Amino acid sequence: MSNRPTCNPPKGPAGTTAQVIIPPGWYTYVSGLGRNCFAQTIRMQIKNGKGTNTETLVHNPNTGAAPNEMMKLTSGDKSHIIEARNDEQILTVTAYYATNKDPNADVTDIESQDIQVVKGLTICKAATPTHLLKELPDFVTFFVFVQASADQEATEDVPLYNDAVCTINMFKGTKLDHDGVPVNYAGKSKAGNGVGNNSTTGGTTTGSGTTGAGATGGGLKDTNLDIVFVQDCTSSQQPYIKASIDNIINISTTIASSAKLAHNGLRLGLIGFRDVGASDEFVTKPFPFTSDVSVMKNNLSTLVAAGGGDYPEAVAEALDAALHSQWRPDATKLVILITDAPPHGIEPNDQPSQGSPAGKEPLGIVRRMAEAGITLHLVACEPTLSKDFKYALDFYTAATKIAGGLVFPLVSASKLADYIIGSSLERVELDALVAKYGKTIARRAVFGKKESPEALAKAYHAQFVADGVTVTTLEIEKVYQDYSEGRKNVETYCKAASVAAACPLLDVPGARLLPKFASGSVSPSVTQVKRPVSEAQTSRVVNLSINKYSKEVDSQQVIGAPTFDEPVENSFTIKVPAGWHGFVTALSRAKYNQTLKINHVQGSLVNNNYYMISGFNQTDETMCLEQSRGDNFYTFVARPKPIVLTPSFFWSKEDSNGEALDEDESDQYRSKKLKVVMTETPERAVKTFPNYVTYFIMAEDQAEADQAADVPEFNDCVGIVYLIKNTLMVRNEN
């Protein structure tokens, strides 16, 4: 099966039926242009796994329709839409005409003796150029030209296949709706068929390959990873500083190789901290990022544990310094805080209560980290943290949850390297899932049903499990007692605007540590394994995604609709708002040379040297761009600023076309007048179907006195402008 639509050659007597194969996942709309003064009907039969449906487009001058008008459905819509499905669909188009002048005649009744099958069809095609598929929606259109009578002879001014034009237009879907929420196409298909790498939740199409970290995990190839170690340097911390010095080379080498990082993809930063007070040598001691592990080892060697004393330390100042480090925009960002003390403002009677003598507010800093895509992990030096402080564990559990991280209980400094390596690898692999699904998750949280993080975590966990996604996971023996009061305190911190506003906090009725670990002489077992992604890890992916992307997707402006001015002589102006893709093509309808000039203005940028041309005897063919590789579309990508598009028409019976006709100072080569008709997404389908606007611009080249008798006007060239709203339904920006 082809991944793009195909059209079989016309079939039936004299080739009167066109058949288009619509692959799974493609949206289709069909429109018709009645070109003559008699009644015409386009019958569409759509066959898929559900059955066969028949619709008709009608152009009936007997009831007031003029030549060169859009054909209509019985609903009044000017195009028929066919939703994307998971199975292949076959669209069969047959054209009919009637010369009966009775206004009451039913021109959709193909069994009537007054209705006749046309005598022939000819078909041509235009499609998104393959070299532009990374920037534009995948769009394919077939033009079906209709020849009604058998006794007409072609002349220079009146070609055959001129009685009607049917356009069959198709967009490849992404399995997302306009807001990026996954949708389930109807129908079934074989595993692996469907819509390929854009496959998401639900439905019965398996797609082609796993997502995110993949079934084998390992993160993203050529990823950059920035890690900042925030090391407590007060008097109790010397064993942990020494463990970092002894293991930093192994830590760096293992992370760089296991996470498949780019060359020099791992950078390490360091911030030492003590407390605000005259007795300490420094409050924070920052070291810049380095990709040289020997430099990092030397930086660690300069840290000496000393000072402190009032227990809460300058944690807020250290986290603020980490937040403002020189992070690479494209890197996975990780802060590993190693301490046995909380920030100021957490414990009862601690001063100042707002969290820092210097005015730094720790919850606000953590939330800004989350918005910047920085994950915070705490290596909690136990048993001191849990035995000496009442609410420190609850605060850090909340802080790491907000910033997508975890609390790792460290009883023995010998386990420090395991925590750093395992948490780093896991974070890289979770970031792969955030990169793949993050904006979609944020849109589901912000738009439409505004799904909760809990509901999104359940939905995506089911999808990840079905896709076989595995991630590096640290399996740590349970260290902490579980108390409902502690869980409530965590919830209070998560909801509070600041630590000062986090109230009331509840007393926990017993020891925080399990008896086995209360003395500090026994360490929990720690194992690094590769296993299916857990719901807790999926929940972190969801929270990371919402924190990182929700403001971006929520701030996206509503995209306006295109407008146009009435044609003036040989030109027509369309005002294209920001956020619409454009495709322009032209169809040659006469045997002499024809040219469509395209003037494209965006702000101060003017492109006015694009010409679509035809040559002698090239009727019923798409015209080609003079400056390209023969592309039969002029295209432009949706921009953040409006575009003014002005097509202009020229013609000549001499041996010249393109720019030569435009540059002639006389008006002899300009078409004399234009007529414009349009169709757009039916109002009932704007939420479930790609938003399109299509303009048919028909040119009359010659003055009225020179026109052939009994031939409708605007018969010489047809320019078509397709505008497609840039939403995730037709182009997945991820």
XYZ file of C-alpha atoms in Angstrom:
734
model
C 0.000 0.000 0.000
C 1.298 3.450 -0.892
C 1.836 5.946 1.928
C 0.375 8.664 -0.305
C -2.911 8.718 -2.207
C -2.952 7.321 -5.721
C -5.372 7.762 -8.598
C -6.136 5.032 -11.103
C -6.504 6.013 -14.779
C -10.088 6.832 -15.784
C -12.219 3.693 -16.193
C -15.523 2.800 -17.774
C -16.705 3.503 -21.313
C -14.363 6.118 -22.791
C -12.850 6.586 -19.342
C -15.707 8.224 -17.423
C -14.902 7.171 -13.835
C -11.972 8.231 -11.645
C -10.896 6.156 -8.658
C -8.673 7.450 -5.834
C -7.110 5.208 -3.188
C -7.010 7.046 0.159
C -4.456 5.511 2.552
C -5.163 5.180 6.283
C -4.830 8.434 8.188
C -5.636 10.864 5.342
C -8.374 13.511 5.453
C -10.116 14.233 2.137
C -12.409 16.912 0.773
C -13.947 16.967 -2.693
C -15.199 20.080 -4.486
C -16.542 20.706 -7.957
C -16.633 23.656 -10.305
C -19.489 23.798 -12.810
C -18.004 25.362 -15.940
C -20.896 25.320 -18.388
C -24.519 26.376 -18.772
C -26.112 22.929 -18.391
C -26.746 20.811 -15.296
C -23.852 18.717 -13.975
C -23.502 16.151 -11.197
C -20.453 14.625 -9.526
C -21.297 11.349 -7.795
C -18.886 10.250 -5.058
C -18.913 6.680 -3.756
C -16.760 6.138 -0.671
C -15.993 2.521 0.205
C -14.270 1.553 3.461
C -14.521 -1.004 6.255
C -17.851 0.460 7.330
C -19.479 -0.012 3.922
C -20.218 2.236 0.920
C -21.605 5.759 1.117
C -22.757 7.899 -1.826
C -22.879 11.704 -2.029
C -23.435 14.090 -4.941
C -22.221 17.558 -5.852
C -24.605 19.389 -8.165
C -24.433 22.387 -10.473
C -27.877 23.204 -11.873
C -28.338 26.386 -13.931
C -32.063 25.499 -14.143
C -32.350 26.608 -10.507
C -30.176 29.699 -10.776
C -26.595 28.422 -10.749
C -24.373 30.402 -13.139
C -21.447 28.974 -15.076
C -18.169 28.904 -13.161
C -19.778 28.436 -9.768
C -19.054 25.950 -6.994
C -21.113 22.775 -7.123
C -23.069 22.044 -3.944
C -24.212 19.171 -1.782
C -27.880 18.899 -0.844
C -26.838 20.438 2.511
C -25.611 23.529 0.692
C -21.953 22.856 1.529
C -19.540 23.549 -1.319
C -17.311 20.577 -0.576
C -17.753 17.060 0.750
C -15.437 15.971 3.552
C -14.249 12.408 4.188
C -12.830 11.784 7.660
C -9.536 9.971 8.145
C -9.794 6.298 9.062
C -7.474 3.497 10.080
C -8.378 1.476 6.983
C -7.900 2.176 3.304
C -10.744 4.002 1.567
C -11.645 3.944 -2.122
C -13.241 7.050 -3.600
C -14.944 6.564 -6.974
C -15.978 9.698 -8.847
C -18.368 9.604 -11.791
C -19.567 12.686 -13.681
C -23.013 13.187 -15.243
C -24.731 15.968 -17.144
C -28.243 16.879 -18.274
C -29.441 19.246 -20.990
C -33.044 19.154 -19.716
C -34.118 22.729 -18.974
C -36.867 21.727 -16.544
C -36.077 23.457 -13.207
C -37.865 20.624 -11.389
C -35.712 17.892 -12.894
C -33.731 15.911 -10.327
C -30.211 16.055 -11.697
C -29.040 13.676 -8.962
C -31.279 10.888 -10.298
C -28.752 9.050 -12.408
C -31.390 6.493 -13.471
C -33.350 9.220 -15.240
C -33.289 9.172 -19.040
C -32.433 12.890 -18.914
C -29.160 12.244 -17.040
C -26.185 11.048 -19.073
C -22.715 9.884 -18.161
C -20.088 12.267 -19.491
C -17.969 11.210 -22.428
C -14.543 11.422 -20.856
C -12.238 12.539 -18.048
C -8.639 13.575 -17.821
C -6.713 13.776 -14.542
C -3.636 15.598 -13.290
C -2.032 15.911 -9.870
C -0.162 18.293 -7.578
C 1.479 17.447 -4.253
C 3.702 18.903 -1.564
C 7.231 18.739 -2.993
C 9.119 15.979 -1.211
C 11.962 18.336 -0.279
C 9.471 20.471 1.688
C 7.704 17.727 3.661
C 9.618 18.605 6.838
C 8.156 22.127 6.768
C 4.673 21.708 5.300
C 1.681 19.391 5.688
C 1.664 16.435 3.327
C -0.974 17.557 0.819
C -2.038 15.839 -2.419
C -4.679 17.025 -4.872
C -6.078 15.429 -8.044
C -7.799 17.541 -10.693
C -10.456 15.697 -12.684
C -11.442 17.541 -15.886
C -14.813 16.613 -17.367
C -15.789 16.420 -21.036
C -19.588 16.157 -21.284
C -20.403 15.936 -25.001
C -18.785 13.680 -27.559
C -19.168 15.927 -30.580
C -17.070 18.894 -29.416
C -13.822 19.612 -31.217
C -10.922 21.369 -29.546
C -9.910 24.784 -30.831
C -7.195 27.208 -29.846
C -9.581 29.038 -27.531
C -11.900 26.209 -26.450
C -10.187 23.054 -25.164
C -11.799 19.715 -24.442
C -12.488 18.550 -20.877
C -13.775 22.014 -20.079
C -17.270 21.401 -18.724
C -16.476 20.791 -15.068
C -13.496 20.444 -12.753
C -13.572 18.178 -9.716
C -10.757 18.560 -7.173
C -9.961 15.751 -4.736
C -7.813 17.159 -1.957
C -6.094 15.151 0.782
C -4.095 15.952 3.928
C -2.113 13.424 5.907
C -3.297 13.424 9.523
C -1.142 13.125 12.638
C -3.596 11.266 14.913
C -3.931 14.478 16.927
C -6.730 17.027 17.020
C -6.226 20.770 16.538
C -5.060 21.188 20.144
C -2.703 18.217 20.086
C -4.992 15.804 21.906
C -4.780 12.247 20.485
C -7.766 11.109 18.438
C -8.850 7.625 17.468
C -9.622 7.199 13.783
C -12.457 4.815 12.976
C -11.801 1.479 11.303
C -9.213 -1.232 11.712
C -5.934 -1.955 10.010
C -3.105 -4.420 10.334
C -0.475 -3.819 12.973
C 2.238 -1.531 11.741
C 0.128 -0.001 8.962
C -1.726 3.098 10.162
C 0.015 6.427 10.357
C 3.511 5.320 11.203
C 5.586 7.273 13.702
C 2.801 9.668 14.586
C 0.756 6.844 16.145
C -0.508 7.695 19.615
C -2.998 6.356 22.089
C -6.076 4.285 21.385
C -7.418 2.806 18.171
C -6.288 -0.449 16.669
C -3.344 0.749 14.613
C -0.028 -0.224 16.117
C 2.130 2.171 14.096
C 5.799 1.597 13.377
C 8.105 1.476 16.307
C 8.222 2.519 19.935
C 8.437 6.033 21.209
C 10.274 8.099 23.754
C 13.038 6.083 25.324
C 11.944 3.145 23.206
C 11.646 -0.497 24.059
C 15.359 -0.598 24.680
C 15.577 2.746 26.454
C 18.931 4.493 26.395
C 17.716 8.058 26.026
C 18.161 10.185 22.972
C 21.131 9.784 20.700
C 23.485 12.781 20.837
C 21.764 14.231 23.909
C 23.398 16.972 25.957
C 23.214 16.639 29.753
C 24.016 19.417 32.224
C 24.306 18.423 35.899
C 24.859 20.845 38.782
C 25.959 19.336 42.096
C 24.756 21.496 44.990
C 26.927 20.340 47.859
C 26.388 21.222 51.518
C 29.810 22.223 52.884
C 28.953 22.482 56.563
C 30.875 20.473 59.142
C 29.016 17.152 58.802
C 29.530 16.809 55.048
C 33.202 15.849 54.583
C 32.483 12.111 53.947
C 30.096 13.003 51.129
C 32.487 15.518 49.570
C 35.217 12.854 49.642
C 32.856 10.297 48.050
C 32.168 12.725 45.206
C 35.900 13.352 44.670
C 36.694 9.620 44.681
C 33.893 8.680 42.292
C 33.479 11.632 39.931
C 35.528 10.104 37.111
C 33.567 6.851 37.238
C 30.314 8.792 37.524
C 31.136 10.914 34.485
C 32.352 8.038 32.316
C 29.390 5.793 33.138
C 26.782 8.489 32.479
C 28.383 9.628 29.212
C 28.559 6.106 27.786
C 25.282 4.674 29.103
C 23.139 7.674 28.159
C 24.590 7.780 24.610
C 25.508 11.428 24.992
C 27.001 13.577 22.268
C 30.730 14.287 22.223
C 31.318 16.627 25.164
C 27.597 16.232 25.794
C 28.062 15.946 29.565
C 28.839 19.117 31.489
C 29.252 19.224 35.253
C 28.758 22.260 37.450
C 29.269 22.686 41.192
C 27.895 24.960 43.883
C 29.143 24.637 47.431
C 27.088 26.246 50.183
C 27.098 26.813 53.925
C 24.937 29.334 55.733
C 24.362 33.040 55.895
C 26.452 34.357 58.788
C 29.716 36.053 59.617
C 31.370 32.900 60.907
C 31.226 31.107 57.526
C 33.820 31.717 54.817
C 31.127 31.793 52.096
C 27.410 31.435 51.611
C 27.601 29.923 48.110
C 30.712 28.983 46.149
C 29.806 28.435 42.478
C 31.982 26.788 39.830
C 31.082 27.092 36.116
C 30.091 24.156 33.934
C 32.937 22.073 32.554
C 33.119 19.054 30.259
C 36.580 18.211 31.658
C 36.088 15.764 34.528
C 39.573 16.499 35.906
C 38.555 20.145 36.323
C 35.409 19.016 38.144
C 37.487 16.787 40.431
C 39.787 19.688 41.209
C 36.796 21.928 41.959
C 35.430 19.354 44.401
C 38.828 19.116 46.074
C 38.674 22.790 47.013
C 35.542 22.218 49.109
C 36.152 21.722 52.820
C 33.406 20.926 55.299
C 33.237 23.546 58.040
C 30.898 26.053 59.661
C 27.147 25.871 59.887
C 25.728 25.479 63.335
C 22.112 26.651 63.458
C 21.066 23.578 61.458
C 18.979 25.163 58.630
C 21.413 26.226 55.915
C 21.585 28.523 52.874
C 19.763 25.989 50.697
C 17.561 28.635 49.050
C 20.605 30.706 48.068
C 22.299 27.606 46.622
C 19.229 26.566 44.627
C 18.884 30.108 43.305
C 22.506 29.988 42.139
C 21.801 26.651 40.435
C 18.703 28.074 38.743
C 20.783 30.891 37.259
C 23.654 28.692 36.047
C 24.606 28.900 32.362
C 22.432 26.012 31.188
C 22.452 24.988 27.533
C 18.969 25.531 26.071
C 18.905 22.104 24.386
C 20.327 20.118 27.316
C 18.614 17.845 29.810
C 19.019 19.792 33.060
C 19.569 18.156 36.445
C 20.331 19.539 39.919
C 21.511 17.087 42.585
C 21.292 18.611 46.056
C 23.336 16.812 48.734
C 22.543 17.904 52.285
C 21.367 16.910 55.744
C 19.584 20.211 56.474
C 16.526 22.140 55.247
C 16.428 25.743 54.067
C 15.516 28.453 56.511
C 11.828 28.962 57.242
C 10.831 25.288 57.372
C 11.252 24.411 61.028
C 9.198 25.840 63.910
C 10.685 29.040 65.385
C 13.302 29.256 62.613
C 14.085 32.818 61.597
C 13.434 34.280 59.156
C 10.183 32.412 58.503
C 10.031 33.377 54.815
C 12.818 30.944 53.961
C 16.091 32.873 53.717
C 17.906 35.684 55.533
C 18.689 37.065 52.061
C 15.020 37.000 51.021
C 15.238 33.940 48.736
C 12.005 31.927 48.726
C 12.715 28.211 48.160
C 9.320 27.093 46.823
C 9.321 29.921 44.272
C 12.837 28.972 43.176
C 11.835 25.324 42.767
C 8.808 26.284 40.643
C 10.991 28.416 38.368
C 13.305 25.430 38.011
C 10.351 23.321 36.906
C 9.299 25.945 34.341
C 12.867 25.984 33.003
C 12.865 22.189 32.630
C 15.355 21.672 35.489
C 14.857 18.526 37.554
C 15.752 18.617 41.243
C 16.852 15.483 43.115
C 17.711 15.447 46.814
C 20.326 13.114 48.223
C 19.135 13.173 51.848
C 22.001 12.483 54.236
C 20.422 10.251 56.872
C 19.714 9.754 59.682
C 20.402 13.437 60.445
C 17.801 14.954 58.081
C 14.895 12.919 59.404
C 15.899 12.726 63.092
C 16.915 16.349 63.649
C 14.239 18.166 61.636
C 10.477 18.022 61.933
C 9.329 18.983 58.436
C 12.487 18.789 56.293
C 11.569 15.470 54.642
C 8.062 16.696 53.786
C 9.420 19.927 52.301
C 12.007 18.154 50.159
C 9.503 15.537 49.020
C 7.258 18.359 47.811
C 10.106 20.365 46.273
C 11.440 17.423 44.271
C 7.901 16.489 43.191
C 7.327 20.021 41.888
C 10.597 19.890 39.925
C 10.118 16.354 38.617
C 12.642 14.669 40.876
C 12.950 12.298 43.839
C 14.345 12.051 47.358
C 17.178 9.511 47.677
C 17.979 8.432 51.270
C 21.749 8.225 51.724
C 22.948 6.536 54.924
C 26.462 5.679 53.751
C 28.555 7.931 51.540
C 29.617 4.823 49.595
C 26.208 4.754 47.861
C 26.458 8.320 46.532
C 27.801 7.322 43.094
C 24.942 4.838 42.580
C 22.382 7.550 43.224
C 24.029 10.064 40.901
C 24.521 7.634 38.005
C 21.097 6.022 38.235
C 19.172 9.275 38.628
C 21.050 10.880 35.733
C 20.376 8.011 33.331
C 16.715 7.896 34.341
C 16.344 11.642 33.829
C 17.802 11.500 30.315
C 15.408 8.704 29.379
C 12.382 10.456 30.890
C 13.413 13.576 28.989
C 13.169 11.538 25.782
C 9.499 10.992 26.592
C 9.014 14.669 27.464
C 10.567 15.650 24.130
C 8.249 13.272 22.271
C 4.997 13.880 24.135
C 5.496 17.015 26.222
C 3.572 19.544 24.153
C 0.737 17.110 23.550
C 0.487 16.430 27.272
C 0.479 20.159 28.021
C -2.238 20.776 25.452
C -4.399 18.057 26.951
C -3.971 19.711 30.338
C -4.658 23.228 29.038
C -7.243 22.762 26.259
C -10.359 20.728 25.609
C -11.304 18.577 28.578
C -8.402 20.019 30.615
C -7.420 16.585 31.824
C -5.870 16.278 35.274
C -2.220 15.207 35.727
C -3.472 12.025 37.393
C -5.714 11.118 34.435
C -2.937 11.913 31.963
C -0.462 9.779 33.920
C -2.818 6.786 33.775
C -3.475 7.237 30.049
C 0.170 7.645 29.084
C 1.349 4.872 31.399
C -0.975 2.470 29.596
C 0.389 3.670 26.271
C 4.034 3.413 27.331
C 3.508 -0.107 28.652
C 1.795 -1.120 25.412
C 4.717 0.361 23.462
C 7.251 -1.569 25.564
C 8.989 1.533 26.921
C 11.641 0.761 29.529
C 13.759 3.157 31.571
C 16.707 2.949 33.919
C 15.341 2.684 37.450
C 16.887 2.726 40.913
C 15.309 0.094 43.124
C 15.924 1.333 46.671
C 15.000 -0.561 49.799
C 12.249 1.217 51.729
C 13.764 3.534 54.346
C 10.970 5.830 55.499
C 7.818 5.188 57.506
C 4.645 6.184 55.682
C 2.348 8.567 57.566
C -0.862 10.200 56.379
C 0.205 13.362 58.200
C 3.426 13.447 56.219
C 1.536 13.003 52.927
C -0.772 15.847 53.929
C 2.221 18.095 54.664
C 3.664 17.314 51.228
C 0.343 18.293 49.653
C 0.301 21.530 51.673
C 3.792 22.490 50.476
C 2.925 21.656 46.857
C -0.084 23.991 46.957
C 1.534 26.809 48.968
C 2.787 29.963 47.276
C 5.691 30.118 49.737
C 7.066 28.265 52.738
C 5.579 30.946 54.981
C 2.128 30.192 53.526
C 2.471 26.422 54.001
C 0.111 25.868 56.893
C -1.139 24.155 58.823
C 1.569 21.494 59.022
C 0.771 18.341 60.942
C 2.925 16.529 63.472
C 3.994 13.056 62.434
C 3.218 10.599 65.264
C 6.408 8.549 65.104
C 9.953 8.201 63.808
C 10.523 9.016 60.138
C 13.053 6.220 59.580
C 12.307 2.530 59.821
C 14.027 0.986 62.866
C 16.567 -0.827 60.699
C 18.052 2.479 59.525
C 17.549 4.665 62.581
C 21.089 4.205 63.901
C 22.787 5.144 60.647
C 24.904 1.990 60.651
C 22.912 0.094 58.000
C 22.424 1.294 54.419
C 19.473 0.416 52.189
C 20.128 -1.826 49.211
C 20.325 0.032 45.899
C 20.034 -1.700 42.505
C 20.047 -0.119 39.049
C 17.820 -1.994 36.610
C 16.124 -1.506 33.265
C 12.412 -2.141 33.636
C 9.044 -1.085 32.168
C 8.260 2.522 32.946
C 6.233 2.838 36.140
C 3.144 4.955 36.718
C 5.168 7.094 39.143
C 7.777 7.740 36.441
C 5.012 8.488 33.951
C 3.548 10.938 36.455
C 6.907 12.725 36.522
C 6.912 12.846 32.710
C 3.452 14.432 32.842
C 4.457 16.989 35.473
C 7.699 17.831 33.663
C 5.757 18.318 30.431
C 3.096 20.536 31.977
C 5.671 22.653 33.794
C 7.814 23.022 30.704
C 5.184 23.632 28.016
C 1.879 24.773 29.536
C 2.659 28.502 29.364
C 3.841 28.139 25.769
C 0.756 26.334 24.518
C -1.623 28.482 26.592
C -0.154 31.683 25.165
C -0.614 30.639 21.525
C -2.790 33.164 19.751
C -6.083 32.276 18.136
C -5.469 31.992 14.409
C -7.713 34.244 12.325
C -9.373 33.394 9.019
C -8.150 34.535 5.565
C -9.895 37.408 3.792
C -9.720 38.753 0.224
C -10.369 41.809 -1.902
C -12.423 41.715 -5.061
C -10.331 41.150 -8.232
C -8.942 44.183 -10.010
C -8.232 43.569 -13.710
C -5.815 40.617 -13.794
C -4.936 40.522 -10.063
C -6.537 39.175 -6.895
C -5.347 39.860 -3.325
C -5.684 37.440 -0.399
C -4.818 38.482 3.147
C -3.437 35.418 4.901
C -3.283 35.668 8.720
C -0.406 34.321 10.750
C -0.572 30.557 11.111
C -1.751 29.370 7.683
C 0.207 27.249 5.197
C -0.284 28.030 1.523
C -0.229 26.021 -1.712
C -0.761 27.736 -5.059
C -1.156 25.980 -8.384
C -2.591 26.802 -11.788
C -4.271 24.811 -14.541
C -3.741 25.574 -18.186
C -7.047 25.756 -20.056
C -5.959 27.101 -23.451
C -3.381 26.027 -26.018
C -1.357 29.234 -25.926
C 1.181 30.341 -23.310
C -0.190 31.237 -19.913
C 1.500 32.634 -16.796
C 0.467 33.058 -13.185
C 2.647 35.533 -11.283
C 2.728 35.197 -7.482
C 3.502 38.244 -5.341
C 4.131 37.372 -1.696
C 4.581 40.123 0.921
C 5.298 39.567 4.615
C 6.107 42.788 6.443
C 9.129 44.287 4.683
C 9.912 41.020 2.876
C 8.696 41.003 -0.737
C 8.899 37.997 -3.082
C 7.559 38.978 -6.486
C 9.561 36.898 -8.914
C 7.669 33.616 -8.907
C 5.920 32.515 -12.083
C 3.900 29.421 -12.893
C 3.945 28.830 -16.634
C 2.515 26.644 -19.373
C 3.567 26.281 -22.973
C 1.802 25.812 -26.297
C -0.711 22.935 -26.375
C -0.322 22.275 -22.631
C -3.997 22.220 -21.769
C -5.443 20.269 -18.850
C -2.111 20.211 -17.087
C -0.812 21.791 -13.927
C 1.503 24.679 -14.644
C 5.018 24.555 -13.205
C 7.126 27.027 -11.278
C 9.586 28.635 -13.651
C 12.298 28.925 -10.951
C 12.014 25.452 -9.425
C 12.670 21.823 -10.251
C 9.332 21.601 -11.980
C 7.259 21.873 -8.804
C 3.571 22.282 -9.565
C 2.931 24.034 -6.243
C 4.171 27.386 -5.049
C 4.206 26.958 -1.286
C 4.729 28.989 1.839
C 5.051 27.869 5.437
C 2.814 29.295 8.170
C 4.474 32.381 9.625
C 4.046 34.380 12.842
C 3.141 37.456 10.788
C 0.383 37.964 8.174
C 1.076 37.478 4.477
C -0.445 39.362 1.546
C -0.652 37.094 -1.498
C -1.460 38.516 -4.932
C -1.782 36.204 -7.954
C -1.778 37.940 -11.362
C -2.607 36.360 -14.744
C -0.923 36.815 -18.136
C -1.193 35.163 -21.547
C 0.382 35.281 -24.979
C 0.005 33.624 -28.355
C 3.618 34.543 -29.058
C 6.703 32.573 -28.110
C 7.143 34.126 -24.681
C 5.876 33.535 -21.162
C 6.767 34.008 -17.501
C 8.655 37.132 -16.497
C 8.788 38.440 -20.088
C 5.006 38.924 -20.109
C 5.066 40.669 -16.735
C 7.820 43.084 -17.727
C 6.099 44.280 -20.891
C 5.062 47.894 -20.289
C 1.856 47.589 -22.274
C -1.149 45.718 -20.953
C -1.518 43.459 -24.002
C -0.443 40.326 -22.135
C -2.620 40.851 -19.084
C -5.777 38.796 -18.650
C -8.789 41.053 -18.968
C -10.758 40.030 -15.887
C -11.033 37.429 -13.144
C -13.768 35.608 -11.292
C -13.237 34.111 -7.842
C -15.246 31.435 -6.019
C -14.271 29.644 -2.822
C -14.993 26.768 -0.486
C -13.977 26.111 3.114
C -14.333 23.606 5.915
C -18.045 23.243 6.713
C -18.933 24.912 10.006
C -20.124 21.609 11.476
C -16.661 20.064 10.963
C -14.238 22.809 12.021
C -13.355 20.983 15.262
C -12.907 17.526 13.742
C -11.475 18.214 10.287
C -8.483 20.209 8.999
C -9.373 23.876 8.534
C -9.015 24.778 4.861
C -9.966 27.643 2.590
C -9.732 27.142 -1.185
C -9.980 29.926 -3.769
C -10.648 29.141 -7.452
C -9.510 32.112 -9.554
C -10.661 31.936 -13.169
C -9.171 34.147 -15.844
C -10.703 35.568 -18.987
C -7.779 36.463 -21.203
C -9.383 38.181 -24.144
C -11.583 41.212 -24.521
C -15.290 40.491 -24.833
C -15.334 41.285 -28.549
C -12.659 38.646 -29.212
C -14.268 35.797 -27.289
C -15.614 32.681 -29.019
C -19.381 32.549 -29.339
C -21.452 30.303 -27.046
C -18.511 29.692 -24.728
C -18.760 30.720 -21.055
C -16.451 33.446 -19.850
C -13.456 32.896 -17.558
C -12.512 29.868 -19.584
C -8.777 30.292 -20.056
C -6.789 29.617 -16.889
C -7.673 28.538 -13.377
C -5.450 29.451 -10.438
C -6.156 27.651 -7.158
C -4.974 28.862 -3.760
C -5.185 26.308 -0.950
C -4.778 27.665 2.578
C -4.450 25.178 5.437
C -4.560 26.223 9.077
C -1.405 25.171 10.892
C -2.626 22.951 13.702
C -1.344 19.669 15.079
C -4.038 17.852 13.121
C -2.033 18.247 9.897
C 1.499 18.910 11.101
C 3.034 17.635 14.330
C 5.640 20.208 15.288
C 7.294 17.739 17.638
